[in-house]
Coordinates of C-alpha atoms in Angstrom, one line a residue:
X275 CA 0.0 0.0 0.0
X276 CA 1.0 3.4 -0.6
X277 CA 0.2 6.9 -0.8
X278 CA -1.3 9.4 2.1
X279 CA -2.3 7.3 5.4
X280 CA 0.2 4.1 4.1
X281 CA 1.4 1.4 6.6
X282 CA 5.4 1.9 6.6
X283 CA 6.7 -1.4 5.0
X284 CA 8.1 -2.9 8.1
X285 CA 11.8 -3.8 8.0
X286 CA 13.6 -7.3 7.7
X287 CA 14.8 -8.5 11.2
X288 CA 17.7 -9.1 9.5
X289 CA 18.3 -5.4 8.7
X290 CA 16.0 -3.8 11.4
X291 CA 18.5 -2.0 14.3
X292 CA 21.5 -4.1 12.5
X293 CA 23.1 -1.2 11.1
X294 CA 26.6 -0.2 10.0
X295 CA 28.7 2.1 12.9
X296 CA 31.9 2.5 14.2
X297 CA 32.1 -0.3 16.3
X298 CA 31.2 -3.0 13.7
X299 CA 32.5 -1.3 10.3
X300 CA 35.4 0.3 9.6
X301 CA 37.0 1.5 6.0
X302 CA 39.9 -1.1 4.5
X303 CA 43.1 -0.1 4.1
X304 CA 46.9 -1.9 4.6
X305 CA 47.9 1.0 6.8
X306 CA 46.2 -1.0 9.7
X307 CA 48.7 -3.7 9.4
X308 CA 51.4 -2.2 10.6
X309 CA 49.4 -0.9 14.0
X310 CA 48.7 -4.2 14.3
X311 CA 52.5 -5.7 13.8
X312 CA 53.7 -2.5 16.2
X313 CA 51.1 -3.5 18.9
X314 CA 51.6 -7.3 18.7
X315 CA 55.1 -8.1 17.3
X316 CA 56.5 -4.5 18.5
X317 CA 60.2 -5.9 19.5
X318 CA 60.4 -8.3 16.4
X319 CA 62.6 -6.7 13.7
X320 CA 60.7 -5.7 10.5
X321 CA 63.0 -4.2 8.4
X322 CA 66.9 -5.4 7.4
X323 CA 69.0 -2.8 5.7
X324 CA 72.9 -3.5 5.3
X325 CA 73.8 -3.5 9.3
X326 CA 70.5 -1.3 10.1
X327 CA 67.9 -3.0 11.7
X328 CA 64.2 -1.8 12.5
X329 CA 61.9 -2.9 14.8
X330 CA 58.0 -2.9 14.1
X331 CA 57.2 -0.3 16.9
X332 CA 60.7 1.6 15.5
X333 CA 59.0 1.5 11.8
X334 CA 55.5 2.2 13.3
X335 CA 56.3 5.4 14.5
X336 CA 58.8 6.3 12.1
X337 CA 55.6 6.3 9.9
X338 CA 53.3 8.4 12.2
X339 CA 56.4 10.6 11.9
X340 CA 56.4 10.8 8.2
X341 CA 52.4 10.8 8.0
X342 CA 52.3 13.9 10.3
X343 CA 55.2 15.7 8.6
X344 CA 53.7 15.6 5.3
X345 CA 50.5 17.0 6.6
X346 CA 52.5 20.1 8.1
X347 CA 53.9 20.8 4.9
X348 CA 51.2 20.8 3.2
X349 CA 50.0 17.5 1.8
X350 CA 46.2 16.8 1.8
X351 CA 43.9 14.1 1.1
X352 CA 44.2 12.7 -2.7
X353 CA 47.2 14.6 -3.1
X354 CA 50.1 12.6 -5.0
X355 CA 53.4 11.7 -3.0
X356 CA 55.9 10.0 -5.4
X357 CA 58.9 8.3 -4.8
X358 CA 61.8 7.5 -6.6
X359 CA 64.0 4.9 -5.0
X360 CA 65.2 1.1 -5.0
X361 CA 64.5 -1.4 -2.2
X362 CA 65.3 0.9 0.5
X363 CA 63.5 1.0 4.2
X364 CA 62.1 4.5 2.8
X365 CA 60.5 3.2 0.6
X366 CA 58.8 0.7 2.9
X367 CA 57.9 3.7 5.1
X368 CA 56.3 5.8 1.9
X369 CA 53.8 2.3 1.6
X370 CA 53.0 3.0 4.9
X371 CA 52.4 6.7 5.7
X372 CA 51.4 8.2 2.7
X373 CA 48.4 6.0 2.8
X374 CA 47.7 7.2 6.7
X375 CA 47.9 10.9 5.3
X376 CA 45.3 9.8 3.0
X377 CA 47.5 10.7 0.4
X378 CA 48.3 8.9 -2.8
X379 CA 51.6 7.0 -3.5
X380 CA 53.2 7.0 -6.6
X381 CA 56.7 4.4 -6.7
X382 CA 58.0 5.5 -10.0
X383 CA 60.7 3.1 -12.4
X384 CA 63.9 4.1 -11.4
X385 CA 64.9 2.8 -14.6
X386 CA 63.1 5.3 -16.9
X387 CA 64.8 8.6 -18.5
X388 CA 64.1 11.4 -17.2
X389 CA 61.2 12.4 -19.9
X390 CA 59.0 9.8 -18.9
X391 CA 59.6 10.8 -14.7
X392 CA 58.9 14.0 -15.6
X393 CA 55.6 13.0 -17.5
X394 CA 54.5 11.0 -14.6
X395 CA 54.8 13.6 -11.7
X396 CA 53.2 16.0 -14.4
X397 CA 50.6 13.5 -15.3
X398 CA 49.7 12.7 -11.7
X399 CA 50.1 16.2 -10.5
X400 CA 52.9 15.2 -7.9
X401 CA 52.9 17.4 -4.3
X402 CA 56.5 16.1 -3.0
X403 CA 58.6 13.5 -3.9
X404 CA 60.8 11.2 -2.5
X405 CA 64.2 10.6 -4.1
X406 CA 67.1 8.1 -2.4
X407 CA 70.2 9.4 -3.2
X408 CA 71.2 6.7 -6.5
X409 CA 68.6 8.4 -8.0
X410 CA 69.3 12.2 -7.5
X411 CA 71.0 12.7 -10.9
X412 CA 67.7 11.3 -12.4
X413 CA 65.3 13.3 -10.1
X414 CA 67.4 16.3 -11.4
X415 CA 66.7 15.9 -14.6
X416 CA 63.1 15.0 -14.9
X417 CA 62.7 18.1 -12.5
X418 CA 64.4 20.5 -14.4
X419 CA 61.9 19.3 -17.2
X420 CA 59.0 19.3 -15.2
X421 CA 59.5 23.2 -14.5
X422 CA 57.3 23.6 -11.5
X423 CA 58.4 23.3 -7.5
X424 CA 57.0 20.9 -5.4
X425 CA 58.2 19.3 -1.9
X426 CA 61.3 17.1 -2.5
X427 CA 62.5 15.0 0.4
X428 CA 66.0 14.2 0.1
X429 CA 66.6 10.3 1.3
X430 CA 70.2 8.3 2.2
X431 CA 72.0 11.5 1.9
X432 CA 71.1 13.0 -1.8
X433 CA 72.1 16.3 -2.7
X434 CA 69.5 17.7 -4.5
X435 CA 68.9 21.4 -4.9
X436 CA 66.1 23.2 -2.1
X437 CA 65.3 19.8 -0.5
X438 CA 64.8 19.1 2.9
X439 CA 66.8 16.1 4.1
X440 CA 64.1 12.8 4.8
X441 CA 65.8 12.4 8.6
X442 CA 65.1 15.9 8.8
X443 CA 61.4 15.6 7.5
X444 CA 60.8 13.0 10.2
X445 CA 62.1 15.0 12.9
X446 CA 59.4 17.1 12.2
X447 CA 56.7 14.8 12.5
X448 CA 55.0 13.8 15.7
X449 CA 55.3 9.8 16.6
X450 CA 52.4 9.4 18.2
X451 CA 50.2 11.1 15.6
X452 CA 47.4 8.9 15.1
X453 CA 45.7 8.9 10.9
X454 CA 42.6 9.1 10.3
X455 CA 42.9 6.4 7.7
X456 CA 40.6 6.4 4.8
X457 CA 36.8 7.8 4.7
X458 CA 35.7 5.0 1.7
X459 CA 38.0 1.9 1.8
X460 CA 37.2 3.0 -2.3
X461 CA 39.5 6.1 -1.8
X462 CA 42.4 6.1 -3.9
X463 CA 45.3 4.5 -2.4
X464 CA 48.5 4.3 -5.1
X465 CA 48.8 5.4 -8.8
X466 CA 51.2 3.2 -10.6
X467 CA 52.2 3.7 -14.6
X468 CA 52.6 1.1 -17.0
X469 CA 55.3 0.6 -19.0
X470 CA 53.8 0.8 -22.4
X471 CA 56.2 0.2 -25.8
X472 CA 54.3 3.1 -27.4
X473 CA 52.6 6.2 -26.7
X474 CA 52.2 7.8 -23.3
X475 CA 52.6 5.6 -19.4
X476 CA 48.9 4.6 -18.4
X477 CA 48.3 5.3 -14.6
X478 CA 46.7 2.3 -12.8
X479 CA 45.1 3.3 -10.0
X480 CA 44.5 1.3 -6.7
X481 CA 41.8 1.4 -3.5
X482 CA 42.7 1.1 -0.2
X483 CA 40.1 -2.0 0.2
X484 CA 42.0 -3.6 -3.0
X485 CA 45.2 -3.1 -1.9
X486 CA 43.9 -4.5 2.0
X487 CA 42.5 -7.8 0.0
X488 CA 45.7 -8.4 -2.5
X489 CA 47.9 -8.3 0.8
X490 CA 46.1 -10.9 2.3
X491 CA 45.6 -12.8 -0.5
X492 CA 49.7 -12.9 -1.0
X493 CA 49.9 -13.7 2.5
X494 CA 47.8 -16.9 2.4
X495 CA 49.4 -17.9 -0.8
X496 CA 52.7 -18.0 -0.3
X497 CA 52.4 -19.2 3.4
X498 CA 53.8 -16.0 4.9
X499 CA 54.1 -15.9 8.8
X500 CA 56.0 -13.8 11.8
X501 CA 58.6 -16.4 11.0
X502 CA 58.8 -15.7 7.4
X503 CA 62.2 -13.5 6.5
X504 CA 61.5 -12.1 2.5
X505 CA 64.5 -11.3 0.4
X506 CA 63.5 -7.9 -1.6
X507 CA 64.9 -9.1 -5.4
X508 CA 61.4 -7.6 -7.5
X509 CA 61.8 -3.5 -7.5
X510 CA 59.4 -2.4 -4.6
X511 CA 58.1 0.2 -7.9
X512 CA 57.1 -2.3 -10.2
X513 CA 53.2 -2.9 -8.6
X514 CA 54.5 -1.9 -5.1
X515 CA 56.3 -5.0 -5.3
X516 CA 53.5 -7.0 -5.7
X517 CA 52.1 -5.8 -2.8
X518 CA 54.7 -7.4 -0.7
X519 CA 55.4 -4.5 1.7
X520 CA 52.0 -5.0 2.8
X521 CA 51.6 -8.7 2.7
X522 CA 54.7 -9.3 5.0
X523 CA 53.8 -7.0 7.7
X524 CA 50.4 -8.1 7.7
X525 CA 51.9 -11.5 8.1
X526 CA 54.3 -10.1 10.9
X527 CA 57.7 -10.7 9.3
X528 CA 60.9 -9.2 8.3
X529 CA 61.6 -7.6 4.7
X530 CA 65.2 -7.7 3.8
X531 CA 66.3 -4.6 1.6
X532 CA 68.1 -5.3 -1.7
X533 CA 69.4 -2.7 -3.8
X534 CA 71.1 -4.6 -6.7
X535 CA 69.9 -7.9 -7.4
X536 CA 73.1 -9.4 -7.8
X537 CA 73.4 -13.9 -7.4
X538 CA 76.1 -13.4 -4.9
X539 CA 74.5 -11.0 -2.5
X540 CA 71.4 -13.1 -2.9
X541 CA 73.1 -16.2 -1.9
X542 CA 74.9 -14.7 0.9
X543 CA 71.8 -12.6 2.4
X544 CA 69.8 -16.0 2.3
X545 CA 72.5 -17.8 4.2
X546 CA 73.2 -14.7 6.7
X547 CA 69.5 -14.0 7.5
X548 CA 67.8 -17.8 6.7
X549 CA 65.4 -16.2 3.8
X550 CA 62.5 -18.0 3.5
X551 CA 60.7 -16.3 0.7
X552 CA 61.8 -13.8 -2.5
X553 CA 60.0 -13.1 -5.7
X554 CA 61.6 -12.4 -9.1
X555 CA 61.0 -12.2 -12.7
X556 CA 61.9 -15.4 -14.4
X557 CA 65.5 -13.5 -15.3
X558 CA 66.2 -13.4 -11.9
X559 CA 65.9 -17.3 -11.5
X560 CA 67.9 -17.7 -14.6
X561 CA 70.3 -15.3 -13.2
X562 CA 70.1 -16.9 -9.8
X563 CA 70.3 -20.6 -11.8
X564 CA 73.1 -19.7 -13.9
X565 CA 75.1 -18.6 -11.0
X566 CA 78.9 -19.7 -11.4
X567 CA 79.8 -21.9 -8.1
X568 CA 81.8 -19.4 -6.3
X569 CA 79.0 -17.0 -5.8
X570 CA 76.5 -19.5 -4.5
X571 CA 76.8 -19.5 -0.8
X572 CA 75.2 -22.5 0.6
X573 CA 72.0 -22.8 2.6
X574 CA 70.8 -25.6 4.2
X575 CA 66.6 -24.4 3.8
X576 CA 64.3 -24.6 1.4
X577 CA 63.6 -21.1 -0.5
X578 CA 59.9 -20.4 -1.3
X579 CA 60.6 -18.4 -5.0
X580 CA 57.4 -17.1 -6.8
X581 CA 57.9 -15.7 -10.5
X582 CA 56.0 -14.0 -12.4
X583 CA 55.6 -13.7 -16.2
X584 CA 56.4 -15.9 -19.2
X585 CA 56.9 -19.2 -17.3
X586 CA 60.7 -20.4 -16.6
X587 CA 62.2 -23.0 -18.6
X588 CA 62.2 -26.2 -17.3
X589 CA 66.1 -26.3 -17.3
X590 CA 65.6 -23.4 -14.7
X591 CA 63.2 -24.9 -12.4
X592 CA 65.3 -27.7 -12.7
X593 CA 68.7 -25.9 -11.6
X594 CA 66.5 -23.6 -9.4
X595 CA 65.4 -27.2 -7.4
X596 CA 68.8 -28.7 -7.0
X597 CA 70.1 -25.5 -5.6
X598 CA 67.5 -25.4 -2.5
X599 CA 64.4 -23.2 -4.1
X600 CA 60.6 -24.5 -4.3
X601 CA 59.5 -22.2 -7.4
X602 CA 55.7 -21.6 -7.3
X603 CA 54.6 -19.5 -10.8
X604 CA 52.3 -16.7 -10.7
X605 CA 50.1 -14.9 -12.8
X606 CA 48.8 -10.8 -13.0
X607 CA 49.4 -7.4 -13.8
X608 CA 49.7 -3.6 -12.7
X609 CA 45.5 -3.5 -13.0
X610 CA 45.2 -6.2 -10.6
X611 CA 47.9 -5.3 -8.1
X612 CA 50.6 -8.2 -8.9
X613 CA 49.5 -11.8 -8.8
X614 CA 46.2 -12.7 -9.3
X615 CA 46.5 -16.4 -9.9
X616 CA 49.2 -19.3 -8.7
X617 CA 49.8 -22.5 -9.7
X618 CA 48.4 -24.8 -6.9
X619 CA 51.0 -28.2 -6.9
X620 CA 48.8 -31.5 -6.7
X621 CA 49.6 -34.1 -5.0
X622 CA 50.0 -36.7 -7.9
X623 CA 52.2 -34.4 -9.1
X624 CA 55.2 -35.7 -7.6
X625 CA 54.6 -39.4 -9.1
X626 CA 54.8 -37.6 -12.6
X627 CA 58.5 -37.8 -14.8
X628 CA 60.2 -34.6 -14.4
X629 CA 59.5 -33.2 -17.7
X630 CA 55.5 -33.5 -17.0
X631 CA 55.7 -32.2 -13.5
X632 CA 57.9 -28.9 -14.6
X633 CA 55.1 -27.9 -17.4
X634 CA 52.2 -28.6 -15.0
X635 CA 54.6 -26.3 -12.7
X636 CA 55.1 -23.7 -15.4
X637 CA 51.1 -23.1 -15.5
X638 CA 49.8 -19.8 -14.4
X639 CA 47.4 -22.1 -11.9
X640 CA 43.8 -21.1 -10.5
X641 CA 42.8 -17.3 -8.8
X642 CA 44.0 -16.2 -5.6
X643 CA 41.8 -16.3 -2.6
X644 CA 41.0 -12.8 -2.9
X645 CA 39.9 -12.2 -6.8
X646 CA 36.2 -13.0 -7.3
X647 CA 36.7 -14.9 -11.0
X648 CA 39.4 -15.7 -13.4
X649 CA 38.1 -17.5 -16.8
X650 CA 39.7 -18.0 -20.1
X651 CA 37.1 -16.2 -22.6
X652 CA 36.5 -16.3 -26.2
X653 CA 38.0 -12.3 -27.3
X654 CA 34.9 -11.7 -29.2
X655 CA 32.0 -13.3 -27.0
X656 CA 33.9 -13.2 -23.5
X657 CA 32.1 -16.3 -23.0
X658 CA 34.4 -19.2 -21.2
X659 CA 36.3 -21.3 -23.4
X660 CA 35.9 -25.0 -22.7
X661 CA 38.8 -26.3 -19.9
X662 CA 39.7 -28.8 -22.6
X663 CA 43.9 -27.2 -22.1
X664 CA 43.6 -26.7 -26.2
X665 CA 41.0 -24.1 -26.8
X666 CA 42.8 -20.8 -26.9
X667 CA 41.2 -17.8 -25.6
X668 CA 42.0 -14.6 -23.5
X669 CA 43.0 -14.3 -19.7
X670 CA 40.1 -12.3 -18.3
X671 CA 39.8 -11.0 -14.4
X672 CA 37.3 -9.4 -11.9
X673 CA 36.9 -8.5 -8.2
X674 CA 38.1 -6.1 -5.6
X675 CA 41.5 -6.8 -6.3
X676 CA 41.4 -5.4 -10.2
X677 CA 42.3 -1.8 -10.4
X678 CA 39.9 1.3 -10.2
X679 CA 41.0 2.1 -13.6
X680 CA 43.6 4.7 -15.4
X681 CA 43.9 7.9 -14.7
X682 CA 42.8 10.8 -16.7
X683 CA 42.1 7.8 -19.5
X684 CA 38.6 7.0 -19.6
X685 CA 38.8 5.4 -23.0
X686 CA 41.5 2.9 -22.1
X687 CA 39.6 2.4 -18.5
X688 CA 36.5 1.2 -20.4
X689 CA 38.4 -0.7 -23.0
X690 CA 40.0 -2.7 -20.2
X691 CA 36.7 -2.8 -17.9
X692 CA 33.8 -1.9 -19.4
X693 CA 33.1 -5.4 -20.2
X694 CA 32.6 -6.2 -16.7
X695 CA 36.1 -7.9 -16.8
X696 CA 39.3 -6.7 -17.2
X697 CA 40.9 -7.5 -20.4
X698 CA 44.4 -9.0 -20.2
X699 CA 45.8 -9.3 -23.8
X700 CA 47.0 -12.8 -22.5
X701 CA 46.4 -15.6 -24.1
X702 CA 45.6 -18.7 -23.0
X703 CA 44.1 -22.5 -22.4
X704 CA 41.7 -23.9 -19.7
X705 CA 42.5 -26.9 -17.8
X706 CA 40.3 -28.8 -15.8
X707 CA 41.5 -28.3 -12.7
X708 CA 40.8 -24.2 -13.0
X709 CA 44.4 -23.7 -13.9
X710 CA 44.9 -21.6 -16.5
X711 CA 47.8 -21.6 -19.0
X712 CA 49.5 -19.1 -20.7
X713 CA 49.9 -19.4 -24.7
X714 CA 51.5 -16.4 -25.6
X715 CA 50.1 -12.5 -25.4
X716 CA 47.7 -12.0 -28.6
X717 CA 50.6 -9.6 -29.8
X718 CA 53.4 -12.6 -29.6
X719 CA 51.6 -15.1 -31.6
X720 CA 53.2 -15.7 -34.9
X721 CA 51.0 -16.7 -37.9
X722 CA 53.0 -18.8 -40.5
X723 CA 50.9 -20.2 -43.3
X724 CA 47.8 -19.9 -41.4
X725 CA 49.2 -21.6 -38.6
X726 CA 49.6 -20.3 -35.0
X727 CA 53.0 -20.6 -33.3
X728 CA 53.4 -19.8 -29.4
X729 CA 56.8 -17.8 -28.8
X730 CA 56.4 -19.4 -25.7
X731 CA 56.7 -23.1 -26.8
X732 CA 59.4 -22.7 -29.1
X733 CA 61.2 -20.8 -26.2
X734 CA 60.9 -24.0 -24.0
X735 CA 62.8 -25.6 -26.7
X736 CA 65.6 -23.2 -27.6
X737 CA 66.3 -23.0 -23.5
X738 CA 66.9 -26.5 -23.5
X739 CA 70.0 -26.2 -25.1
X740 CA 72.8 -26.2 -22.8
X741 CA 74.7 -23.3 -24.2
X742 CA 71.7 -21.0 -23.8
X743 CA 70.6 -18.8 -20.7
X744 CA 68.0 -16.8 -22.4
X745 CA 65.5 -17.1 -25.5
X746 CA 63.0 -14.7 -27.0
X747 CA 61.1 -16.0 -30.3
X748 CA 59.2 -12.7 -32.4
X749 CA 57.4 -12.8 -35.9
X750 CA 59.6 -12.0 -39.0
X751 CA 57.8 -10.8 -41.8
X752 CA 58.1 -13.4 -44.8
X753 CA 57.4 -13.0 -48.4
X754 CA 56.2 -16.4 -48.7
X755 CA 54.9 -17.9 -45.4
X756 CA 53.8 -14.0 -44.0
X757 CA 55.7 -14.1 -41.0
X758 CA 58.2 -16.5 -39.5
X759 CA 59.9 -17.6 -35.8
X760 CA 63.2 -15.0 -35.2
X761 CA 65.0 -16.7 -32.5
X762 CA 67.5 -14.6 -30.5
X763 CA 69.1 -16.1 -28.0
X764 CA 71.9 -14.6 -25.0
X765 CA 74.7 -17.5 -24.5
X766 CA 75.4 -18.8 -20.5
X767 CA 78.7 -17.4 -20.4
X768 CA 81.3 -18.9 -21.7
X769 CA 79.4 -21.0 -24.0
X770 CA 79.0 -21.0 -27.9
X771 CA 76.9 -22.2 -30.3
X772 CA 76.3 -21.7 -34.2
X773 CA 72.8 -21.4 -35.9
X774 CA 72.5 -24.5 -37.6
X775 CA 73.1 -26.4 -34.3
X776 CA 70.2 -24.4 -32.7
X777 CA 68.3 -25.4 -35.6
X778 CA 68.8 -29.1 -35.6
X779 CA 68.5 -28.7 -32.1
X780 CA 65.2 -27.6 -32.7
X781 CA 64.3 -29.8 -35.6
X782 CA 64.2 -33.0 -33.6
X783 CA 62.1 -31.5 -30.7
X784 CA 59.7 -29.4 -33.0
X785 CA 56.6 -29.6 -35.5
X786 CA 59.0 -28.5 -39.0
X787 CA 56.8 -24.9 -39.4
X788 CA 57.3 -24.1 -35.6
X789 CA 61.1 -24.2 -36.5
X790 CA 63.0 -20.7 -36.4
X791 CA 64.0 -19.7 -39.8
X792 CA 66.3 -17.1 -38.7
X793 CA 68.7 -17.5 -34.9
X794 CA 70.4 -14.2 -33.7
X795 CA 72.7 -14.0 -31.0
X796 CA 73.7 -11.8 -28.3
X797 CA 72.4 -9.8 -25.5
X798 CA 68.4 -9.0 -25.0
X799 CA 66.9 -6.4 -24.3
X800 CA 65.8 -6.0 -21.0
X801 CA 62.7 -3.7 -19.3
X802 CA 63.3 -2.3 -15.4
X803 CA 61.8 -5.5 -14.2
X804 CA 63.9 -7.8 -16.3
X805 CA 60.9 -8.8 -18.7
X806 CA 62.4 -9.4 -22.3
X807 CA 61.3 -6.4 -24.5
X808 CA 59.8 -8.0 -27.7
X809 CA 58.7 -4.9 -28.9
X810 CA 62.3 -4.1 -29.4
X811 CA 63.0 -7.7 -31.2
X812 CA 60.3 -7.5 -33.2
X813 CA 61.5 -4.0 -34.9
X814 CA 65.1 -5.6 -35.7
X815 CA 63.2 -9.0 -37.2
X816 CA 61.6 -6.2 -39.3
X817 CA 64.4 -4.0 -40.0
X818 CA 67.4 -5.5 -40.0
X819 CA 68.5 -7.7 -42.6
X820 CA 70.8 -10.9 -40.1
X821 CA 72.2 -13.4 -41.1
X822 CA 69.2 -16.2 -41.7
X823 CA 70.3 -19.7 -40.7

């Protein structure tokens, strides 16, 4: 009934006096981790720099410290804070008190020129920022571009022009100032910029309640506990480090700081600390793999190692096995905060040859706890592809823990969302068992003759060969087949080999159309997170005229 003189619809008893307040409801964010670490864990040390240690009530307050100071000087809500700097304890602080000052953290690549820094604190409208001092030269130079002043905070002793020193900063800050935290858990929370091959960085942008969820959801996957000691070899920048610098002190453990990945100070930090867990791009394995004897310190533990990425050669996980690491591959982005899916080992795994238990260990695996759906989608329909592990379609995502979308770029945000999933560009086939499996990104495939050819499976192959470390396969343009495999390959050092061994080597372990028709060799080119730039390949398979085998 309704209208004048209506009988108010009475309530649900399941809503009626059940509402939200403060006690039973309070906005997400992964600043409340680190309360929590300070009042539970406060004595246990969180942070392991060089000889420097920190404890979790030395780091909470070092944060309230920071928080406060930024708020003196100026910084408001939703105003940008970026940082330029490696895997320092800075940078762990900027994770945790920019987000109590409700402000907005931008890590930026420290290996970028200085045009492209300078775009990003232009694009995202940068109030201060944070540079250590290996990056000072850099910060010069993309400041003197951007041509307007902001707040820079001068860390680990760089000299940079009208800054105020980061010790110095802190001093000004109260350590007992207690944030607000954020109003909507949906507030904006971090602003990170993909590294695009053309046109202008896109800026992901992140929640507070994403961000809360992706820490736990790392947390529970990778085992994670007050115990747990992680090595820092993934730049903190690249998807604040996966969300990592959350994820441990949620778990209550100890971050070790990394500046240069290097095999030898990886080895010896592992033995001298007893690292339980580090993440890498697959050239770190192969870098940690490939390590000659006398860098390897030994360890008598066993290394939890997640990777991201094109999945790592079998001769790696190999290698990576005998030396004392359990590798467990991953799956994601910058839209959905790092890893979104891991490959979930089976028990009858372990009764399967090698060969058959490294490629169901190279799959990208089933979602995290904390995404809402992963499927494999036709591109056209976005309807699921059957989990038959053959039928190709594309990796597609959705939940809390895919990004809010790009800034200033509503065109790219609804052509990566607006289909109610966000769009990967990865493809991919459907076990199963859930897991999916990576094919190749729709960009990599090679048609020759009609046919498809992964990059990644002939890759497998070429990385099989004992004189090679790394292999990246690209599409050569062809005046009779239309395009055609370009193998170039970087030697293990000290090694050699000629084309037409590759090539035989390839013959005998290859369909004959899947074979390369041309094998380059020497150094690849390499993006700030060690990911193999094909984009650069494929423009010499296109331009220049090597020697075809």
């Amino acid at each position: 009934m309704t209208g004048p003189g209506a009988i108010p619809a009475r309530a649900h008893p399941f809503e009626d006096g059940l509402g939200r307040g403060p006690a039973n409801h309070v906005a997400l964010t992964p600043a409340s981790f680190l309360a929590r670490a300070a009042a539970a864990l406060g004595e246990n040390v969180a942070v392991i720099d060089g000889e420097r240690r920190l404890t979790y009530a030395a780091l909470h307050a070092r944060c309230r410290r920071l928080a406060s100071a930024l708020a003196a000087r100026g910084i408001e809500r939703l105003d940008t804070v970026a940082i330029l700097a490696g895997n320092t304890p800075e940078m762990i602080e900027a994770h945790f008190a920019v987000p109590m000052r409700g402000a907005v953290l931008n890590p930026l690549n420290t290996r970028l020129d200085p045009a492209t820094i300078a775009f990003s604190l232009d694009h995202g409208e940068a109030k201060a920022l944070i540079v250590d001092a290996d990056c000072a030269a850099l910060a010069g130079q993309a400041l003197a571009r951007l041509g307007r002043d902001l707040l820079v905070v001068a860390a680990g002793g760089a000299a940079l022009p009208g800054a105020v020193a980061y010790e110095d900063l802190l001093a000004e800050g109260d350590p007992d100032h207690v944030p607000a935290g954020p109003a909507d858990e949906w507030q904006s929370l971090c602003l990170l910029y993909t590294s695009g091959t053309t046109g202008d960085p896109k800026g992901a942008v992140y929640s507070h309640r994403g961000a809360y969820l992706q820490a736990l959801g790392n947390a529970l996957a990778f085992g994670l506990t007050p115990d747990s000691v992680y090595l820092w070899t993934l730049p903190m920048f690249h998807c604040n480090g996966w969300s990592y610098p959350w994820a441990i002190v949620a778990a209550g453990g100890t971050q070790v700081c990394l500046r240069k990945v290097e095999p030898a100070a990886i080895f010896r930090l592992i033995a001298a600390h007893g690292v339980t867990h580090l993440c890498g791009a697959p050239i770190v394995l192969s870098m940690i793999a490939n390590a000659p004897p006398e860098e390897r310190t030994p360890f008598a533990h066993t290394v939890r190692c997640a990777t991201g990425g094109a999945a790592p050669p079998s001769t790696v996980l190999r290698s990576m096995e005998e030396l004392g690491f359990r590798v467990t591959h991953l799956y994601g982005a910058t839209e959905s905060y790092g890893p979104a899916t891991m490959c979930l080992a089976q028990p009858d795994w372990t009764e399967l040859p090698a060969e058959q238990r490294y490629a169901r260990m190279a799959r990208q695996g089933a979602g995290l706890a904390t995404l809402e759906a992963v499927r494999v989608a036709d591109p056209a329909s976005l309807e699921p592809v059957p989990q038959d592990g053959v039928t190709v379609g594309e990796i597609c995502l959705r939940g809390n823990t895919v990004m809010k979308g790009y800034l200033k770029n509503p065109a790219a945000t609804e052509a990566a969302l607006g289909d109610g999933w966000y769009r990967s560009g990865d493809l991919a086939v459907w076990h199963a068992d859930g897991a999916v499996e990576i094919k190749d990104r729709a960009k990599d495939i090679i048609i020759s003759g009609g046919e498809n050819i992964s990059s990644l499976e002939v890759e497998e192959v070429l990385t099989q060969h004992p004189a090679v470390m790394l292999a990246a396969v690209v599409a050569k343009p062809d005046p009779t087949w239309g395009e055609s495999p370009c193998a170039f390959l970087e030697l293990k050092p000290g090694a050699a080999a000629t084309a037409p061994e590759i090539l035989d080597f390839c013959r005998a372990r290859l369909a004959r159309f899947k074979v390369p028709r041309t094998v380059l060799f020497g150094p690849l080119p390499k993006t700030s997170t060690g990911k193999i730039q094909k984009f650069v390949l494929r423009e010499r398979a296109r331009g220049d005229d090597p020697t075809s085998a």
